[in-house]
Coordinates of C-alpha atoms in Angstrom, one line a residue:
X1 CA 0.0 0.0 0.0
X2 CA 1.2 3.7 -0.3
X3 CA 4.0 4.7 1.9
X4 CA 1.5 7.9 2.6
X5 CA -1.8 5.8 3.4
X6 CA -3.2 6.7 7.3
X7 CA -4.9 4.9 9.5
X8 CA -8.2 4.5 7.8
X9 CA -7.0 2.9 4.8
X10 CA -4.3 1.1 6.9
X11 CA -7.5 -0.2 8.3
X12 CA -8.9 -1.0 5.6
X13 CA -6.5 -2.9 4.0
X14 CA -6.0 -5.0 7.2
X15 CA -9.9 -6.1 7.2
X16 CA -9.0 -6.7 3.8
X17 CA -6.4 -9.2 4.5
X18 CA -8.4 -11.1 7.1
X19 CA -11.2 -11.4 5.2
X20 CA -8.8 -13.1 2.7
X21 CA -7.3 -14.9 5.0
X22 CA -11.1 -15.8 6.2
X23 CA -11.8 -17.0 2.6
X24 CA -8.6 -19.3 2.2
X25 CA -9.3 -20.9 5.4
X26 CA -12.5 -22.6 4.3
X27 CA -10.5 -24.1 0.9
X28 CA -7.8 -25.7 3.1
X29 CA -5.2 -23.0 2.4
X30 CA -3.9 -19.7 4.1
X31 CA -2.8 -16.1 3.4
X32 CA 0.8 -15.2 4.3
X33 CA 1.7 -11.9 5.2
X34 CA 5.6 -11.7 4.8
X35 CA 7.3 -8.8 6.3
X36 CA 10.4 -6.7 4.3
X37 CA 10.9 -5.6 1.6
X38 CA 10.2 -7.9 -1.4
X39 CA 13.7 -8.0 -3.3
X40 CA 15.0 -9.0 0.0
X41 CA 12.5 -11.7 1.3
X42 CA 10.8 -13.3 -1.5
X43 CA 14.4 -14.8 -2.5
X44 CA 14.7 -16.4 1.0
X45 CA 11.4 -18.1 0.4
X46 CA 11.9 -19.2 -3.1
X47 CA 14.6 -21.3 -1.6
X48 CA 12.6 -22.6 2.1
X49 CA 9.5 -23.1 -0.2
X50 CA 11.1 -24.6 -3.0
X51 CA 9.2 -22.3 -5.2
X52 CA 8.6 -22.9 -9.0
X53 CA 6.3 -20.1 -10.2
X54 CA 5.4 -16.1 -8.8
X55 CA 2.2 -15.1 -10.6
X56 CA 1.1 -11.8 -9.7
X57 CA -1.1 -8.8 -10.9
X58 CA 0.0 -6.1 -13.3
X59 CA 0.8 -2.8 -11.5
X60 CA 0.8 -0.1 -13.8
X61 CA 2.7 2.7 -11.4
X62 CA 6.1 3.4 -11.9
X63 CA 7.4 2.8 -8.6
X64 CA 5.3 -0.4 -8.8
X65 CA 6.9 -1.0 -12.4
X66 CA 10.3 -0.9 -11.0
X67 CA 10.1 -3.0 -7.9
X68 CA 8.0 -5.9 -9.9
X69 CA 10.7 -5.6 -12.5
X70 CA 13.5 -6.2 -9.5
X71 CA 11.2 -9.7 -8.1
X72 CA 11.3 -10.9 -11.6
X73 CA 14.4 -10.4 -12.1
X74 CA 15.4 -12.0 -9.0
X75 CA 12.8 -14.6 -9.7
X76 CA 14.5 -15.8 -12.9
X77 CA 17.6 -15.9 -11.2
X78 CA 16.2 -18.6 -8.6
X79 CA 14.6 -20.7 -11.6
X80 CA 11.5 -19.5 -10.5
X81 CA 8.7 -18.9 -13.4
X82 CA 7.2 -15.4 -13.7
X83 CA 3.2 -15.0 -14.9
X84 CA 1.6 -11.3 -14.3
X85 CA -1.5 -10.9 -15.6
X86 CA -3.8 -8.1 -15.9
X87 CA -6.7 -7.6 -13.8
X88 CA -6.4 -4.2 -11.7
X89 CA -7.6 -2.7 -15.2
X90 CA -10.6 -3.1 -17.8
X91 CA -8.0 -3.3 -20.3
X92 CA -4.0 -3.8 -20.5
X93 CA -3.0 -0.2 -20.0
X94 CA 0.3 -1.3 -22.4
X95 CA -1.8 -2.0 -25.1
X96 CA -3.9 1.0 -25.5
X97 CA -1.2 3.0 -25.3
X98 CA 1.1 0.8 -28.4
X99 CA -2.5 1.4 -30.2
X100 CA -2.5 5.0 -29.6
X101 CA 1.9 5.1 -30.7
X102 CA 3.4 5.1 -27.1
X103 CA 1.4 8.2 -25.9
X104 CA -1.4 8.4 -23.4
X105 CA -5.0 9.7 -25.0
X106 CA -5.5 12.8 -23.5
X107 CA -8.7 13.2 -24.1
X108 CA -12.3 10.9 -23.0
X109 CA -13.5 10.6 -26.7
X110 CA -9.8 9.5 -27.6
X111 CA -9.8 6.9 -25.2
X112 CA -13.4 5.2 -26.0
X113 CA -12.4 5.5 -29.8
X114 CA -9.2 3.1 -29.1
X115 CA -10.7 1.0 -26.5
X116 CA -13.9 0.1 -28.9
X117 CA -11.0 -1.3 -31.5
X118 CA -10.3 -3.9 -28.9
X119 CA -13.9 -4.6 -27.9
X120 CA -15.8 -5.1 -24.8
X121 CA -13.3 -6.1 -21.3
X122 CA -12.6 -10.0 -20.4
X123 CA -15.2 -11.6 -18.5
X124 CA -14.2 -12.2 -15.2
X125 CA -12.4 -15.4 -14.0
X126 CA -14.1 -17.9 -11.8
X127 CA -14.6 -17.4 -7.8
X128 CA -11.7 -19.4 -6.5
X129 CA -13.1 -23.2 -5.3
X130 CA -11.5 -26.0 -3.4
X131 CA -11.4 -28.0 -6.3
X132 CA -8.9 -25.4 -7.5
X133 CA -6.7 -26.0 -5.0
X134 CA -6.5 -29.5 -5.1
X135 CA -2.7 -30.6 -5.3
X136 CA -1.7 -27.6 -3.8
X137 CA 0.5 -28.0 -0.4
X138 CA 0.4 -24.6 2.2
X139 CA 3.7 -25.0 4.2
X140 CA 1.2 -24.1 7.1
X141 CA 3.3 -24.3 11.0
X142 CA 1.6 -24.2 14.3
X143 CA 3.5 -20.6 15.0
X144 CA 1.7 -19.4 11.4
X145 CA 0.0 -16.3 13.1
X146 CA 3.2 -15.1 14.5
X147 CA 5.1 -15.6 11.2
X148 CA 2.8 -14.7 8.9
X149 CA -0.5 -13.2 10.6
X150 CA -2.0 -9.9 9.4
X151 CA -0.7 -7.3 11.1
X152 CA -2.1 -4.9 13.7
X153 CA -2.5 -1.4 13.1
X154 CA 0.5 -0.4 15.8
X155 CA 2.8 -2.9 13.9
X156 CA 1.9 -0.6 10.9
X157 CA 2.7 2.4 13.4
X158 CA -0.8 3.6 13.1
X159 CA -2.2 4.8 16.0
X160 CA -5.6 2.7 16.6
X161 CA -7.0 5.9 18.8
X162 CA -6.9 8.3 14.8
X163 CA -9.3 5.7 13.1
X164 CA -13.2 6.9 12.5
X165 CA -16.1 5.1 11.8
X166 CA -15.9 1.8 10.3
X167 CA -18.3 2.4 7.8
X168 CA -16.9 0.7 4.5
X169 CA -15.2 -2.6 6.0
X170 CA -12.8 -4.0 3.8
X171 CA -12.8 -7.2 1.8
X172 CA -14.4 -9.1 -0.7
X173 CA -17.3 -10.0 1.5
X174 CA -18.1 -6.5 2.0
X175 CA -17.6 -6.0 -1.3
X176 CA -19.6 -8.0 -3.3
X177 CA -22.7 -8.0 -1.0
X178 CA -22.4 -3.8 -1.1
X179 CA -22.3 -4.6 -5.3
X180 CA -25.4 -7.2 -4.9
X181 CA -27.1 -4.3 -2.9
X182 CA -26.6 -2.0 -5.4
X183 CA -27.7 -4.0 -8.4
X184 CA -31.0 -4.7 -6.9
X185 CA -31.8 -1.0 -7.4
X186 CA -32.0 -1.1 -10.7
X187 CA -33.9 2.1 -12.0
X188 CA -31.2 3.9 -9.5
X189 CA -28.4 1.6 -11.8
X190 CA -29.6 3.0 -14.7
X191 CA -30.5 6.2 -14.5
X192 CA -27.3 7.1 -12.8
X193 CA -25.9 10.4 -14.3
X194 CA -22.8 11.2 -11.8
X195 CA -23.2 15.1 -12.5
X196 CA -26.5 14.8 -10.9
X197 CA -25.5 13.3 -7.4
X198 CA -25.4 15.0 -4.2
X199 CA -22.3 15.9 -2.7
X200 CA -24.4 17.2 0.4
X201 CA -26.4 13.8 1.0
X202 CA -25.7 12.4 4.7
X203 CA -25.6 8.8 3.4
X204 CA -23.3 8.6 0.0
X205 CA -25.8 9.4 -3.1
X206 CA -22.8 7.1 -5.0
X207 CA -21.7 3.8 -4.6
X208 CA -18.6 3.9 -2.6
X209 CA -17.2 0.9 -4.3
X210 CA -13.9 2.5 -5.6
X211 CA -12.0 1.6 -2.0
X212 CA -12.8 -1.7 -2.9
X213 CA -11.3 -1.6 -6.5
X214 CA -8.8 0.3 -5.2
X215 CA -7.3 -2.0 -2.9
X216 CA -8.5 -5.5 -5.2
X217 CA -11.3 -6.4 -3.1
X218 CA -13.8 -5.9 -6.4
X219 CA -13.0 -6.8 -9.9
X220 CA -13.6 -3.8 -11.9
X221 CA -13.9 -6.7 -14.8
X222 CA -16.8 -8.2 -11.9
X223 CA -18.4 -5.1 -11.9
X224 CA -18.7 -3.9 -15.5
X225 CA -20.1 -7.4 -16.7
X226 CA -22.7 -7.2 -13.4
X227 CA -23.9 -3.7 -15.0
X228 CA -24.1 -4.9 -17.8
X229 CA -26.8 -7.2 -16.7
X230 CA -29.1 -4.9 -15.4
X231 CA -28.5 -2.4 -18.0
X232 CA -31.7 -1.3 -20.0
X233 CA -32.2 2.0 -21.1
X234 CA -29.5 3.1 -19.2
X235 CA -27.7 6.5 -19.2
X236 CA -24.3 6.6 -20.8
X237 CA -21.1 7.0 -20.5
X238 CA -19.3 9.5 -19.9
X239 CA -21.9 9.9 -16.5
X240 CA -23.3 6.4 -16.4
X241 CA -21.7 3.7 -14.3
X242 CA -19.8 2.3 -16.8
X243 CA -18.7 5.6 -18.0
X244 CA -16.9 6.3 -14.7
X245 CA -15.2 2.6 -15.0
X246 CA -14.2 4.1 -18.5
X247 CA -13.1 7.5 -16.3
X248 CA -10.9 5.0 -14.4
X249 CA -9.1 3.3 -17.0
X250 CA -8.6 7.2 -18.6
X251 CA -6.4 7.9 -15.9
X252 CA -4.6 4.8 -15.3
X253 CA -3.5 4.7 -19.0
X254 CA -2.7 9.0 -18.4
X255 CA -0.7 7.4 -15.4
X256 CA 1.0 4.8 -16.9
X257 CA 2.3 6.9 -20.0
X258 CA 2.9 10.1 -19.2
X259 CA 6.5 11.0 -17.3
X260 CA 6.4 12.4 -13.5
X261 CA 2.4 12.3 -13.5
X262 CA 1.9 12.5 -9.9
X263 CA 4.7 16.2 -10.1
X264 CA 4.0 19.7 -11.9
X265 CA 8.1 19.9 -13.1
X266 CA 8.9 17.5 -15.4
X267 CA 5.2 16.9 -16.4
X268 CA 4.7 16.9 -20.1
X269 CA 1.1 17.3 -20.0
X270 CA 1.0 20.2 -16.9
X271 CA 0.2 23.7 -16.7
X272 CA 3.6 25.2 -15.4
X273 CA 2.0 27.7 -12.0
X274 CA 3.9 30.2 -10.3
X275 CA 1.8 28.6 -7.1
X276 CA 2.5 30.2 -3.2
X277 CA 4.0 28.2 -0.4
X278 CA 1.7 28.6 2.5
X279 CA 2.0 26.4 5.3
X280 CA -0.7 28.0 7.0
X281 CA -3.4 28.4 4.3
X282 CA -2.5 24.5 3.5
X283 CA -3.0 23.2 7.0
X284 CA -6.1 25.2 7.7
X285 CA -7.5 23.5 4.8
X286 CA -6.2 20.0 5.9
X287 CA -7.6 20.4 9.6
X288 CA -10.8 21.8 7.9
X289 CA -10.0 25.1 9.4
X290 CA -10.8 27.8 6.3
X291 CA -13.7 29.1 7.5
X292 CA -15.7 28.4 5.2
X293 CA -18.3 25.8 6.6
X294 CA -18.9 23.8 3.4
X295 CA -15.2 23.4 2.8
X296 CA -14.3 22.7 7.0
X297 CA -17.5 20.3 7.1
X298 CA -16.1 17.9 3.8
X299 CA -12.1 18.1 5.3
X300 CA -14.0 16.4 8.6
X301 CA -15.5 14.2 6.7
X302 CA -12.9 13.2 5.2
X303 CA -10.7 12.9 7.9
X304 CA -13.0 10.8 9.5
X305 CA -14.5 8.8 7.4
X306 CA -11.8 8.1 4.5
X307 CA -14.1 8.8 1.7
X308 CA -16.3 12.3 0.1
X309 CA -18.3 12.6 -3.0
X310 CA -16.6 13.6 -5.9
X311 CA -18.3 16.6 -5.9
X312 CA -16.9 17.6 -2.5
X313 CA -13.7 16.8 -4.0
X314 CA -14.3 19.5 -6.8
X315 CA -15.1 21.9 -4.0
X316 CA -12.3 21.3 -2.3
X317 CA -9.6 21.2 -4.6
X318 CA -10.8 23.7 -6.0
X319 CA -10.5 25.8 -2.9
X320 CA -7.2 24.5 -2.1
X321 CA -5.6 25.6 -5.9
X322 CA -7.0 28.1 -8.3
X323 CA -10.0 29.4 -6.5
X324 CA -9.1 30.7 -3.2
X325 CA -5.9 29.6 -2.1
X326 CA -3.3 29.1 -4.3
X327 CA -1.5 26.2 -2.6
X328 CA -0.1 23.6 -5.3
X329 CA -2.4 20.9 -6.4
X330 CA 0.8 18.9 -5.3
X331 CA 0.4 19.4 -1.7
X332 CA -3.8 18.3 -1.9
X333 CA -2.4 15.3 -3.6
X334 CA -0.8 14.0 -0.2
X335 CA -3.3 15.4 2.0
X336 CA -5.8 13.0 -0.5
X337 CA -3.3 10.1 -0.3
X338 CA -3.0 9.7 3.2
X339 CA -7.1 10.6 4.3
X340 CA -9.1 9.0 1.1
X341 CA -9.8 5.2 1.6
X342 CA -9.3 5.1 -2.6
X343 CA -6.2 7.4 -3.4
X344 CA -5.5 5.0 -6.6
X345 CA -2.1 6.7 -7.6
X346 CA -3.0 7.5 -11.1
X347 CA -6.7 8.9 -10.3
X348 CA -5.2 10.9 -7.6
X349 CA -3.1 12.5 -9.7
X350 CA -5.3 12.7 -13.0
X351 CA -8.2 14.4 -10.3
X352 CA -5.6 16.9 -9.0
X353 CA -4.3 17.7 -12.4
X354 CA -8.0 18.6 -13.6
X355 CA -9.6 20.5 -10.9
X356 CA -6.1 22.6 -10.0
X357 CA -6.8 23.1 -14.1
X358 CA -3.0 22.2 -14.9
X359 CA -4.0 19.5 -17.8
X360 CA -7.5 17.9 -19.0
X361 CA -9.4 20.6 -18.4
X362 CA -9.1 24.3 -18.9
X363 CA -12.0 26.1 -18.3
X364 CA -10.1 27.8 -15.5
X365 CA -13.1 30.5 -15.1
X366 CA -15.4 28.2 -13.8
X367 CA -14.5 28.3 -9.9
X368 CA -16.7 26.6 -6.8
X369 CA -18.0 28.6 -4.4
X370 CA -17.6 27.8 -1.2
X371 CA -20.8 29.2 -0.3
X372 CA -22.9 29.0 -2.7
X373 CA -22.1 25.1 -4.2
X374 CA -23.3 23.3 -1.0
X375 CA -26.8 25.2 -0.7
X376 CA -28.2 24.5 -3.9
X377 CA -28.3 20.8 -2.8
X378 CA -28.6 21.7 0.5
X379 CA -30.5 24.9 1.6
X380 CA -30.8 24.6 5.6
X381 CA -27.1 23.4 5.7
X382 CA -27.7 20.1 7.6
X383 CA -24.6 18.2 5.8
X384 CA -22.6 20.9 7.4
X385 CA -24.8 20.8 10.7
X386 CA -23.4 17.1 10.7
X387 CA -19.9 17.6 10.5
X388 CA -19.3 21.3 12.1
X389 CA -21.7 20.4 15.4
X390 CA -19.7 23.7 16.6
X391 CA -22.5 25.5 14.2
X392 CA -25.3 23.4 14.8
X393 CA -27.6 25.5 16.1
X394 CA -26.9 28.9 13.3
X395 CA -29.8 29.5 11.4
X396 CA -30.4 28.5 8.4
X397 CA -29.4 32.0 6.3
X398 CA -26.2 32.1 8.4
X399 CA -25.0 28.3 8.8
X400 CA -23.0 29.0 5.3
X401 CA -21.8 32.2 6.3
X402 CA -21.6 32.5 10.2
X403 CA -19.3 35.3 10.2
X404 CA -22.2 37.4 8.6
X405 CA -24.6 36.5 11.2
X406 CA -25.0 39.1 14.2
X407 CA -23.3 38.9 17.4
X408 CA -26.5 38.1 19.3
X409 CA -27.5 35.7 16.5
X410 CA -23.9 34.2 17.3
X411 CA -24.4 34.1 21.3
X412 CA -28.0 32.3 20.5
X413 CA -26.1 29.8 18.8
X414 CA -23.5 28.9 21.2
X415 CA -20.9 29.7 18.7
X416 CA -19.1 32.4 18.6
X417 CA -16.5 33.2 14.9
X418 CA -13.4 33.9 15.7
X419 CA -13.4 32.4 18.8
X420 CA -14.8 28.4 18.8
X421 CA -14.8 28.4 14.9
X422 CA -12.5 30.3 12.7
X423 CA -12.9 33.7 11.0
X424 CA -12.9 33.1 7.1
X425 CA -9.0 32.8 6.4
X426 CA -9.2 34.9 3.1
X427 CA -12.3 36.9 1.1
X428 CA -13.5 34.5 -1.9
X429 CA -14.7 37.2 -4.0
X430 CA -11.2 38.9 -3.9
X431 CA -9.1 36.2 -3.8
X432 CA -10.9 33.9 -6.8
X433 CA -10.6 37.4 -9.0
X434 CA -7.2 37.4 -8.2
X435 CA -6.5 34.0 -8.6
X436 CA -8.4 34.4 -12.3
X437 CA -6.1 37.1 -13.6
X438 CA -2.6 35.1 -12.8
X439 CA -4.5 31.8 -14.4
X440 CA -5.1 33.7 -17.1

């Protein structure tokens, strides 16, 4: 997992593992969890295992590229047979890019128009059975749980104390009956037109599947054919369901062929911004500190919860980059990778990239407001009411703006700005025209 991952998806990733480990048991078998780093381990156990063949899954980042190029490398030099295969994809990322002459499609239309050339994704495999496993021998001791359990949070130096709500346990299990929820709704499946969900909603108006592909507890190949299904009718891409797997694949190709993706210098593709260092603008975002209630009240959520609609992640970055702040898309791009349960590498990135408008998307003049976004899904402010308690009780006409409410309207509330919840750290108006002119 990332180095920068916290304790949520830490968390995450361990129910992950135990749920795998859950699922092995009943076929006879076991998950190992080997500690170290790969180049140096996995040599070791070729040789205490007698080890013929390392399969594993095609990882399409390039610090992912070069340490699976070092194992088989290492693996050949022990005898031991190499098979990857690709399944964190739709499609092998390689492949559309050799179609498209070595270079990443920059644009949606460019990547649907190679990707129909090689037709619809695989099918999935088949779930995983006993029979499967038959002739297979697990070297399995009596001390297995100290040698090769899953690891505890402290063991990952997490502390267990900084974890919210476990809202979106991780695994398969979770997974596929959360997927077999969702299908059942199937007006809701096909209708779905992601510019038209609420970021404001109190339970997710999305699916929250994407910590689940993110982390290989879902097939996205499981999931595409399961739409396809129930499809009848159905909206299309690029705001259907299948149109944000399609989203998905956009940026892991973007990832996979375009030089220091996840950096502004030495970016091919990226807007070149004269952006200001601000410690103190950044981590007032980060602690959900601006001042603006809308932006403080999705920063708590996600701090807490590991996961916001992708609306509130327009919002936000927004905020962060070209609208109000001015703080590097760079530095969001860490904050996201260590609080989002699904910072995928190349979608982090790709997000950043758009909404700071450094590549994809360049219609720089159209800024979020921090004010006015949340209230048109969300008029009496009760998303924010949620997640800001400290301005529960502001009426309605203020709960977006409490610094504009009167003092006695301020005392009524319990809540006083500037005191138990921050003055607005700069003036949108001002600082979005500002922002404007040097984007221009």
């Amino acid at each position: 997992s990332s180095g920068r991952a916290g304790a949520n998806a830490q968390r995450f990733l361990l129910d992950a593992l135990r749920d795998l480990d859950g699922s092995l048991r009943e076929m006879g078998s076991r998950l190992f969890v080997v500690r170290g780093c790969p180049e140096e381990v996995l040599p070791h156990l070729f040789h205490a295992w007698g080890t013929t063949r390392l399969t594993f899954e095609v990882d399409s980042e390039p610090l992912a590229r070069r340490r699976d190029a070092a194992v088989a490398e290492l693996a050949a030099r022990h005898g031991v047979e190499v098979i990857r295969e690709v399944s964190h994809t739709l499609y092998d990322t390689e492949r559309v890019l050799a179609l498209n002459d070595g270079k990443a499609p920059l644009t949606y239309n460019r990547l649907q128009s190679l990707l129909a050339s090689l037709g619809p994704p695989e099918k999935p495999a088949p779930a995983l059975t006993w029979e499967h496993l038959q002739g297979c021998h697990t070297p399995c001791q009596v001390s297995h749980d100290a040698d090769y359990g899953v690891p505890t949070l402290e063991e990952l130096c997490q502390d267990p104390a900084e974890v919210g709500p476990r809202l979106y346990p991780g695994g398969e299990t979770a997974a596929l009956a959360r997927l077999d929820t969702l299908m059942e709704r199937t007006a809701w499946v096909c209708g779905f037109k992601k510019p038209e969900t609420e970021p404001t909603s109190l339970s997710p108006s999305t699916t929250v599947l994407s910590p689940y592909l993110r982390f290989g507890c879902l097939s996205v190949r499981t999931f595409w054919w399961r739409l396809d299904e129930v499809y009848r009718g159905h909206s299309q891409p690029p705001v259907s369901l299948h149109g944000q797997l399609l989203w998905r694949e956009f940026f892991y190709t973007a990832g996979a062929g375009i030089p220091n993706f996840d950096r502004m210098v030495g970016n091919p593709v990226c807007l070149q911004v004269d952006w200001d260092d601000n410690p103190q603008h950044l981590r007032a975002w980060r602690e959900g500190r601006t001042g603006y209630p809308f932006i403080d009240a999705i920063m708590t959520q996600l701090r807490a919860e590991g996961w916001i609609h992708h609306l509130a992640r327009h919002a936000v970055a927004c905020f962060l980059t070209r609208g109000d702040l001015w703080v590097s898309w760079e530095e969001g791009l860490k904050v996201f990778e260590e609080l989002l349960l699904d910072a995928d590498w190349s979608l982090n990135a790709g997000n950043w990239l758009w909404l700071s408008g450094s590549a994809f998307f360049h219609r720089y003049f159209h800024v979020y407001s921090p004010v006015a976004f949340g209230k048109k899904t969300d008029r009496d402010g009760a998303y924010i009411r949620k997640y800001l308690p400290v301005l529960k009780d502001f009426p309605a006409e203020y709960i977006y703006e409490p610094w504009k409410a009167p003092r006695a309207v301020q005392e009524r509330a319990g809540c006083l700005v500037g005191t138990h919840y921050p003055q607005p750290i700069v003036e949108h108006r001002a600082a979005s025209e500002r922002n404007l002119g040097r984007m221009k």
